[in-house]
Short mmCIF file of C-alpha atoms and ligand atoms in Angstrom, two decimals:
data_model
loop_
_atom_site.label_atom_id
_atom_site.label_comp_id
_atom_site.label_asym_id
_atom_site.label_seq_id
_atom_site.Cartn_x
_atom_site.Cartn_y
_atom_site.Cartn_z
CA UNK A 1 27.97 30.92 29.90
CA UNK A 2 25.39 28.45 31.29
CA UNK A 3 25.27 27.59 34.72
CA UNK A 4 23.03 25.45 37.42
CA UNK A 5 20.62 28.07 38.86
CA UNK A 6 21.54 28.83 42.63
CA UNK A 7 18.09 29.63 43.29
CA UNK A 8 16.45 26.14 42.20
CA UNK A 9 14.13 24.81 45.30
CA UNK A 10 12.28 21.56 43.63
CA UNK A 11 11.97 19.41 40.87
CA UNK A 12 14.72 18.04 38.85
CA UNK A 13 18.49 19.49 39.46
CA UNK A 14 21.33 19.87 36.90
CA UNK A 15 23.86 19.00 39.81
CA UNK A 16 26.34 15.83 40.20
CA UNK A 17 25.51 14.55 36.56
CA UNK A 18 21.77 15.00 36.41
CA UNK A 19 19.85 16.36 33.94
CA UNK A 20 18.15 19.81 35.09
CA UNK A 21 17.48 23.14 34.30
CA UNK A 22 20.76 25.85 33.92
CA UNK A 23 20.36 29.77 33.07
CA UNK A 24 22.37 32.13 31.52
CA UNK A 25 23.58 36.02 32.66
CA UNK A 26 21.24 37.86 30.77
CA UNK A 27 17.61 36.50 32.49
CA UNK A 28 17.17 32.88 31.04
CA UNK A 29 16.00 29.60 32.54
CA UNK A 30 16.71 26.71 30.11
CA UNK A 31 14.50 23.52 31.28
CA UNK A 32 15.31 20.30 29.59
CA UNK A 33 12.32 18.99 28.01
CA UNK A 34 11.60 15.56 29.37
CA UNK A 35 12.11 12.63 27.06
CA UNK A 36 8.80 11.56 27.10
CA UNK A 37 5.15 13.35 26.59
CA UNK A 38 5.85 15.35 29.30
CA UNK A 39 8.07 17.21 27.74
CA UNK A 40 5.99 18.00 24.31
CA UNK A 41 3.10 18.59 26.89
CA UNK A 42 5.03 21.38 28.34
CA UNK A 43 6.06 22.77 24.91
CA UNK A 44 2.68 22.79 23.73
CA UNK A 45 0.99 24.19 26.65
CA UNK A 46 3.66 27.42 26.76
CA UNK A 47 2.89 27.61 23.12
CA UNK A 48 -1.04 28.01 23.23
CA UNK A 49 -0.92 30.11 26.07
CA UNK A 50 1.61 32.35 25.34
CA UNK A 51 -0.04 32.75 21.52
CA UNK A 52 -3.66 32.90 23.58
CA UNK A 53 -5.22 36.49 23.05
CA UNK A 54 -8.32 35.60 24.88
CA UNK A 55 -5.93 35.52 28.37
CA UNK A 56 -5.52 39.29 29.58
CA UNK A 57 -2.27 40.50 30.57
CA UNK A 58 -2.87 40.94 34.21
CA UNK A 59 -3.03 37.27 34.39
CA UNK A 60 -0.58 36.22 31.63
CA UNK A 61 1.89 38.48 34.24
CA UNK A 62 2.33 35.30 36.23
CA UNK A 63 3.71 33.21 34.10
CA UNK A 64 6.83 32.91 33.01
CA UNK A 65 7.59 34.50 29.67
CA UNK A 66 8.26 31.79 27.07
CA UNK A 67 11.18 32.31 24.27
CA UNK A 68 10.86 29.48 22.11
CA UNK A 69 13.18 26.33 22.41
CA UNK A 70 16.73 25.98 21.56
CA UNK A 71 19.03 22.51 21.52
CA UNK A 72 21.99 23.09 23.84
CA UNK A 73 24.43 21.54 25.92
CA UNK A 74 22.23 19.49 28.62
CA UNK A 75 23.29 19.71 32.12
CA UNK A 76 23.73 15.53 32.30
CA UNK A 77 26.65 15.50 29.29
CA UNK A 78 24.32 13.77 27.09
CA UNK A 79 25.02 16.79 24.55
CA UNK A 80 22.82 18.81 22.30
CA UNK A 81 18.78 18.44 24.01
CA UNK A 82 16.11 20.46 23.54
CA UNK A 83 14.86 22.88 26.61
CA UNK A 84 11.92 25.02 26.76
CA UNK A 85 13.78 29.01 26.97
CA UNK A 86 11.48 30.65 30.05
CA UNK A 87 12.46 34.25 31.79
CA UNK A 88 14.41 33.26 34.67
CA UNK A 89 12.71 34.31 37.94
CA UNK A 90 15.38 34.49 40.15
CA UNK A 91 17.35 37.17 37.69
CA UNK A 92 18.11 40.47 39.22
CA UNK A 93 17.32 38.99 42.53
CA UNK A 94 19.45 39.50 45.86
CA UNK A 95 19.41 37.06 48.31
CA UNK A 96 15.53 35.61 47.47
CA UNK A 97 13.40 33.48 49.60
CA UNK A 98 11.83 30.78 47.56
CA UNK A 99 8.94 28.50 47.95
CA UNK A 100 7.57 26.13 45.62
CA UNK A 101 4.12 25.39 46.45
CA UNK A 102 2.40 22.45 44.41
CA UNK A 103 -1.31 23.75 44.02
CA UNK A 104 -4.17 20.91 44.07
CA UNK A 105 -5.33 18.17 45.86
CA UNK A 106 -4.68 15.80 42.99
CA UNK A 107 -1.32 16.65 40.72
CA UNK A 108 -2.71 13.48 38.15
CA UNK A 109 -5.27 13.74 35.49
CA UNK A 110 -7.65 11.22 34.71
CA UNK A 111 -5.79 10.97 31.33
CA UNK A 112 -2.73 10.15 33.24
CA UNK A 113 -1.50 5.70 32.97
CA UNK A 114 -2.50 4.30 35.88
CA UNK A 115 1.07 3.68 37.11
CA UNK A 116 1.78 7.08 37.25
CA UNK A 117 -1.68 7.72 39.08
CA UNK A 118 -0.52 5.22 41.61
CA UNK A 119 2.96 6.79 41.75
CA UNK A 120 1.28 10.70 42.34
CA UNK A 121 -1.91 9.43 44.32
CA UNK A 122 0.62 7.93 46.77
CA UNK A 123 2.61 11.26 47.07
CA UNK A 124 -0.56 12.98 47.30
CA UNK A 125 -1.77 11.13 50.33
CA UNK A 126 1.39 10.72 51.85
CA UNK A 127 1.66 14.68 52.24
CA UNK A 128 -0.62 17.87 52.80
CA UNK A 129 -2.20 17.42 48.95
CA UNK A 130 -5.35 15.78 49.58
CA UNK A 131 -5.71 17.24 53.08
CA UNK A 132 -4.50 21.02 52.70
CA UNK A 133 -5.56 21.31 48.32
CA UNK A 134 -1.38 22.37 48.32
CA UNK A 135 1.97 21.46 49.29
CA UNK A 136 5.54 22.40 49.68
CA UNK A 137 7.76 21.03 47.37
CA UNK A 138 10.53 22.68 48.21
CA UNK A 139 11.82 26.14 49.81
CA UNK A 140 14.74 28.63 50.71
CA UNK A 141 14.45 31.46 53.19
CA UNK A 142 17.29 33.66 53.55
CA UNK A 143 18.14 34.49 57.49
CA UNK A 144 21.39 36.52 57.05
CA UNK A 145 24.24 37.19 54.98
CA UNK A 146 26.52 35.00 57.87
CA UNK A 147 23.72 32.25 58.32
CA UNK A 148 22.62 32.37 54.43
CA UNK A 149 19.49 30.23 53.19
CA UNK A 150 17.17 27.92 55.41
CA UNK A 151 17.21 25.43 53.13
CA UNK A 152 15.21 22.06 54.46
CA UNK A 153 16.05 18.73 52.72
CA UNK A 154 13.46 17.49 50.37
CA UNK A 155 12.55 14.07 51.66
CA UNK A 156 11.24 16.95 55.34
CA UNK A 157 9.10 18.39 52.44
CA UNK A 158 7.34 16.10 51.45
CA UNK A 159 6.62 13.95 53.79
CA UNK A 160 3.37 14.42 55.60
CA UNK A 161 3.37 17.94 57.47
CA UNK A 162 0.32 19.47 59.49
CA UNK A 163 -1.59 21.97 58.42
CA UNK A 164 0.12 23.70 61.78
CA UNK A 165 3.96 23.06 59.93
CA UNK A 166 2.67 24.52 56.94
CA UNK A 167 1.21 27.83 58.77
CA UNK A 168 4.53 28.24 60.73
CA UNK A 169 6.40 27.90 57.30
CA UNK A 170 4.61 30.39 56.09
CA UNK A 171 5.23 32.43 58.95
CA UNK A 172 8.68 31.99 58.85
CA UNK A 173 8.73 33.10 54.96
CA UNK A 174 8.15 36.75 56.17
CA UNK A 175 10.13 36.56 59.90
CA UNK A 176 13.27 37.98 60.53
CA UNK A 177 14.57 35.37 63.39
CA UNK A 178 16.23 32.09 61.94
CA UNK A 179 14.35 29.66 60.55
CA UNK A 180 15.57 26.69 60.73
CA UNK A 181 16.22 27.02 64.45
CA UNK A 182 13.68 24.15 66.09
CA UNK A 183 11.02 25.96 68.61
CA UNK A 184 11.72 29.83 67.39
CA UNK A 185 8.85 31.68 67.23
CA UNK A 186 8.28 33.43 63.93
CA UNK A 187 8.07 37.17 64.37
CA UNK A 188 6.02 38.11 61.05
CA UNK A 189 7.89 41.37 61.27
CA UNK A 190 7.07 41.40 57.16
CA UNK A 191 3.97 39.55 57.05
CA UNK A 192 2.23 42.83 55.90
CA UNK A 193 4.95 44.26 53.56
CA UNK A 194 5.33 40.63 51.65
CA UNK A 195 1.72 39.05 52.31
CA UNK A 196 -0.58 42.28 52.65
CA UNK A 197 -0.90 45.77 50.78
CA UNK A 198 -2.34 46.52 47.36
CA UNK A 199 0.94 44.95 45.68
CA UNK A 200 1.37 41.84 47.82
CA UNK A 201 0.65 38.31 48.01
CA UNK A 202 -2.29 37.84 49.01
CA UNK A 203 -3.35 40.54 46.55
CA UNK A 204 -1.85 38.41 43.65
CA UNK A 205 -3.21 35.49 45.08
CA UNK A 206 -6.94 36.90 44.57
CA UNK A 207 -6.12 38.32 41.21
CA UNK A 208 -4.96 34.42 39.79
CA UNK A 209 -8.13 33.03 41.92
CA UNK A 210 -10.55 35.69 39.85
CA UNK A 211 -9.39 34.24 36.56
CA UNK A 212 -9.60 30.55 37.96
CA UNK A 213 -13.07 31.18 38.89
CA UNK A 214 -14.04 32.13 35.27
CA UNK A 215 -11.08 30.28 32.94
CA UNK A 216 -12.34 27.07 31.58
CA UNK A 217 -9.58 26.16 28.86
CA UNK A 218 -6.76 24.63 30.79
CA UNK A 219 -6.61 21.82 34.16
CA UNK A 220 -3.19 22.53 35.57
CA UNK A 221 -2.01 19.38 37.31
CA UNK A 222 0.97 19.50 39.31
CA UNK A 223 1.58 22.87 38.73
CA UNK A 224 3.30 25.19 41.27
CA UNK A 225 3.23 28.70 42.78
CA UNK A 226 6.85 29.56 42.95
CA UNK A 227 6.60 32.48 45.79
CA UNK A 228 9.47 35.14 46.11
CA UNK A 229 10.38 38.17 48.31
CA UNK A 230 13.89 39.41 49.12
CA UNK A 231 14.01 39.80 53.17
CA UNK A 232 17.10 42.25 52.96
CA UNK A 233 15.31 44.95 51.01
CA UNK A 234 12.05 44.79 53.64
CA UNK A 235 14.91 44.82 56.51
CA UNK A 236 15.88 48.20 54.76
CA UNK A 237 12.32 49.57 54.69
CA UNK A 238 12.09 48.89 51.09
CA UNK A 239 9.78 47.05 49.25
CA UNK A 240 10.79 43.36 49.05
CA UNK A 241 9.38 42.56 45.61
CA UNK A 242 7.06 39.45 46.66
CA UNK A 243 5.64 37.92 43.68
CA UNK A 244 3.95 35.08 42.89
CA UNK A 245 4.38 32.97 39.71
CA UNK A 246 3.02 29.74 37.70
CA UNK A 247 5.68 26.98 36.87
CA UNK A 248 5.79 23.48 35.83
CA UNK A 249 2.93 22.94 32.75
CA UNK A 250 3.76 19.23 32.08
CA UNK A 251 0.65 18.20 33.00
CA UNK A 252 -1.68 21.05 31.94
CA UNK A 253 -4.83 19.49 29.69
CA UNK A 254 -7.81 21.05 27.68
CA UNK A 255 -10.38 22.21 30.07
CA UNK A 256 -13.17 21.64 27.86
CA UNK A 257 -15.24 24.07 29.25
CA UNK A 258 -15.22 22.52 33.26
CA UNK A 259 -14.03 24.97 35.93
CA UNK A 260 -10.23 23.48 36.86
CA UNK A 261 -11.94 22.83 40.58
CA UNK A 262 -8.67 20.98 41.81
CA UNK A 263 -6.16 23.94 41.06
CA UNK A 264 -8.99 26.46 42.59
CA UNK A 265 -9.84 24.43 45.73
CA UNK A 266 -6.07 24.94 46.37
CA UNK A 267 -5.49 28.02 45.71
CA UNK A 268 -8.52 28.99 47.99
CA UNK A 269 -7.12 26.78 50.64
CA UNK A 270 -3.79 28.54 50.38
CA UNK A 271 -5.09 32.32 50.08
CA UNK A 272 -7.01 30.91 53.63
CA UNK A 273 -3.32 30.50 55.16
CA UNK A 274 -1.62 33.50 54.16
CA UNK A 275 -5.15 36.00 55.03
CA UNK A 276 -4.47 34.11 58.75
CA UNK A 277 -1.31 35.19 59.02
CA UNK A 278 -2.27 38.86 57.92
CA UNK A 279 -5.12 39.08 60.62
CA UNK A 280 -3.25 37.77 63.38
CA UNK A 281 -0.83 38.60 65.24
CA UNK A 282 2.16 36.26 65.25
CA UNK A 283 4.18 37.33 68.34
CA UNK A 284 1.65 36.44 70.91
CA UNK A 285 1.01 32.89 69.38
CA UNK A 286 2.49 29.93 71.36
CA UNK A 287 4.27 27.38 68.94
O1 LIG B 1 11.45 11.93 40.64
P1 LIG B 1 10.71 12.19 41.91
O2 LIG B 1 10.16 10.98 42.56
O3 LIG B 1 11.47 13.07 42.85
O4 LIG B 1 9.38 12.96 41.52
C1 LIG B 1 9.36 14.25 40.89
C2 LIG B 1 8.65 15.20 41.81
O5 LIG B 1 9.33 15.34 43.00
P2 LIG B 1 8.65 15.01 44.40
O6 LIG B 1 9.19 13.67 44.77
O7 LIG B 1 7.16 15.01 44.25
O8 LIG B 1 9.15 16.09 45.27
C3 LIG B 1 8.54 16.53 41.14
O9 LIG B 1 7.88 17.41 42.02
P3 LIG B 1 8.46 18.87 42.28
O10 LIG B 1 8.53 19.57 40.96
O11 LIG B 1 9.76 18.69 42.97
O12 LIG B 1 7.39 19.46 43.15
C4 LIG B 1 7.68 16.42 39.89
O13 LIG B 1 6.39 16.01 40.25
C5 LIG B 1 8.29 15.41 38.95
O14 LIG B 1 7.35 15.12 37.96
P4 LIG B 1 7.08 16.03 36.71
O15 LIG B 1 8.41 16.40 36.16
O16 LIG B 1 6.30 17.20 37.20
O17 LIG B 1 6.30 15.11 35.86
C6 LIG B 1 8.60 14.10 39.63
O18 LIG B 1 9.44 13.40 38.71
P5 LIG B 1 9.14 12.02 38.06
O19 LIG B 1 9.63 10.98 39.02
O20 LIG B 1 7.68 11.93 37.82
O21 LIG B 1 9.97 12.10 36.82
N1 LIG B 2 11.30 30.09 34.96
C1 LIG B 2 11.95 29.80 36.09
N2 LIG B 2 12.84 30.68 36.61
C2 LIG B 2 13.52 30.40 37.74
N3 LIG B 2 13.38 29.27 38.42
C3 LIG B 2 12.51 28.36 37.96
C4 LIG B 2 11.76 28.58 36.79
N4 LIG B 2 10.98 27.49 36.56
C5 LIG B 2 11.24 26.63 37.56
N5 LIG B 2 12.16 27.14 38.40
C6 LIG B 2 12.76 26.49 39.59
O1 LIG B 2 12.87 25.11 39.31
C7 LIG B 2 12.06 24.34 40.21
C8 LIG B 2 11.44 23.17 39.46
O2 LIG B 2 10.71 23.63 38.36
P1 LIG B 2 9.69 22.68 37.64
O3 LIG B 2 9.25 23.38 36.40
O4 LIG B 2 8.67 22.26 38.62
O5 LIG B 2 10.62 21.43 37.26
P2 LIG B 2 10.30 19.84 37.24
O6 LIG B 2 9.44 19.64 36.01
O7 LIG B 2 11.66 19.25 37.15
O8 LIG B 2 9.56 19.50 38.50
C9 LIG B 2 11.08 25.33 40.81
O9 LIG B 2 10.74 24.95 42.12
C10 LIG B 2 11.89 26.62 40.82
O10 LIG B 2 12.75 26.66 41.95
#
């Protein structure tokens, strides 16, 4: 049985009619592939990669694994469409906090018509992109089985927030007080559990910034960093199982042997943020 995903933070929803994404109950995310090149883009980018011995497996780890596509029944009642089958994320999960984090300063390539360069440059200006190398697209943080998700509205997102915002975010990602309540002060009581150790983000962070420093075949525009811990397994002293992982490859081009600089400037930028957070303490900061 196919249903919305009720751990989706950005992009396009399957909800009131739309077209968007639905999973089953044994681990699968079906996205719709989008009617136009983006959508063949996407297909042939999971294709190469996943087919690509040259990438090692440490690296191919965070990405989604890719299962083919399959026509079903699309989300929007428009019947039978294609969708690209992915390993959904969010399966096994309990209760995860989500953030999708849209990596580079630019999310258009030069190969890009110029409408649509005017339509991204815009968004890029408009919010931490060009400044910050990243931004939040969109985000869940689970508080408490009463409260449930901290879920901020979309339009917050992506309007223009400081690079201040963005560090309390982050913050907040690994606190156990609520986050949406205005003026709390994060607590980072699981900034090292989620962020630090051998296992952790920052860790992973380092590992994907290794292979951009050397990987020359593919410019991922507008790709994301979907980030994921579950709070109520670090409340119980276990480990949270923070990951991070690549999504959203309609706009990944041949590299042709040039260092993808925009993905790596921020991804640098964002492993800045989260080693912050590790080295400081986040009690004694005034907010
Ligand atoms: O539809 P919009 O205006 O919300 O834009 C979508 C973006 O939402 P945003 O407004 O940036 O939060 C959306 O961004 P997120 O995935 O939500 O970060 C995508 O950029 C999407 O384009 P594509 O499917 O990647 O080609 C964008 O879709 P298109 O408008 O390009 O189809
Ligand atoms: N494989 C996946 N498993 C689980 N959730 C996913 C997966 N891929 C994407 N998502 C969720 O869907 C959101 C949008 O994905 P994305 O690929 O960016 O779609 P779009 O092309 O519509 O922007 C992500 O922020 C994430 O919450």
């Amino acid at each position: 049985m196919l249903k919305v995903p009720d751990h989706q933070v950005a992009g396009h929803q399957g909800r009131d009619g739309k077209l968007g994404p639905l999973v089953d109950d044994s681990g699968r995310f079906f996205k719709p592939l989008q009617g136009d090149k983006r959508g063949t883009d996407e297909v042939a980018f999971y294709t190469s990669f996943s087919s690509n011995t040259l990438i090692p497996d440490h690296i191919k780890r965070f990405f989604p694994i890719f299962y083919g596509t399959q026509l079903i029944e699309a989300s929007d009642g428009s019947g039978m469409q294609p969708h690209l089958i992915l390993q959904d994320l969010s399966f096994g999960r309990s209760n995860p906090s989500v953030m999708d984090i849209k990596i580079g300063s630019r999310t258009w390539s030069p190969q890009a018509p110029e409408d649509y360069i005017q339509k991204c440059l815009k968004k890029d200006r408009e919010s931490s992109s060009v400044e910050l190398g990243f931004r939040l697209s969109g985000l869940q943080i689970f508080e408490s089985k009463e409260s449930g998700f901290w879920k901020p509205e979309k339009r917050s997102m992506t309007q223009s927030l400081s690079a201040d915002e963005i560090r309390s975010i982050l913050k907040k990602f690994v606190s156990t007080n609520k986050s949406g309540v205005l003026g709390s002060v994060p607590d980072c009581a699981f900034a090292s559990t989620v962020y630090g150790g051998s296992g952790g983000i920052l860790s992973q962070l380092l590992e994907l910034k290794s292979w951009f420093e050397e990987q020359t075949t593919y410019h991922f525009y507008s790709c994301s960093i979907l980030m994921t811990c579950e709070k109520e397994l670090a409340l119980n002293g276990k480990n949270p199982r923070a990951d991070i992982k690549l999504v959203d490859f309609a706009h990944v081009f041949e590299g042709k042997g040039v260092i993808d600089h925009n993905f790596l400037g921020g991804l640098c930028s964002l492993i800045k943020f989260v080693s912050e957070i590790l080295s400081e303490d986040c009690v004694t900061e005034p907010r």
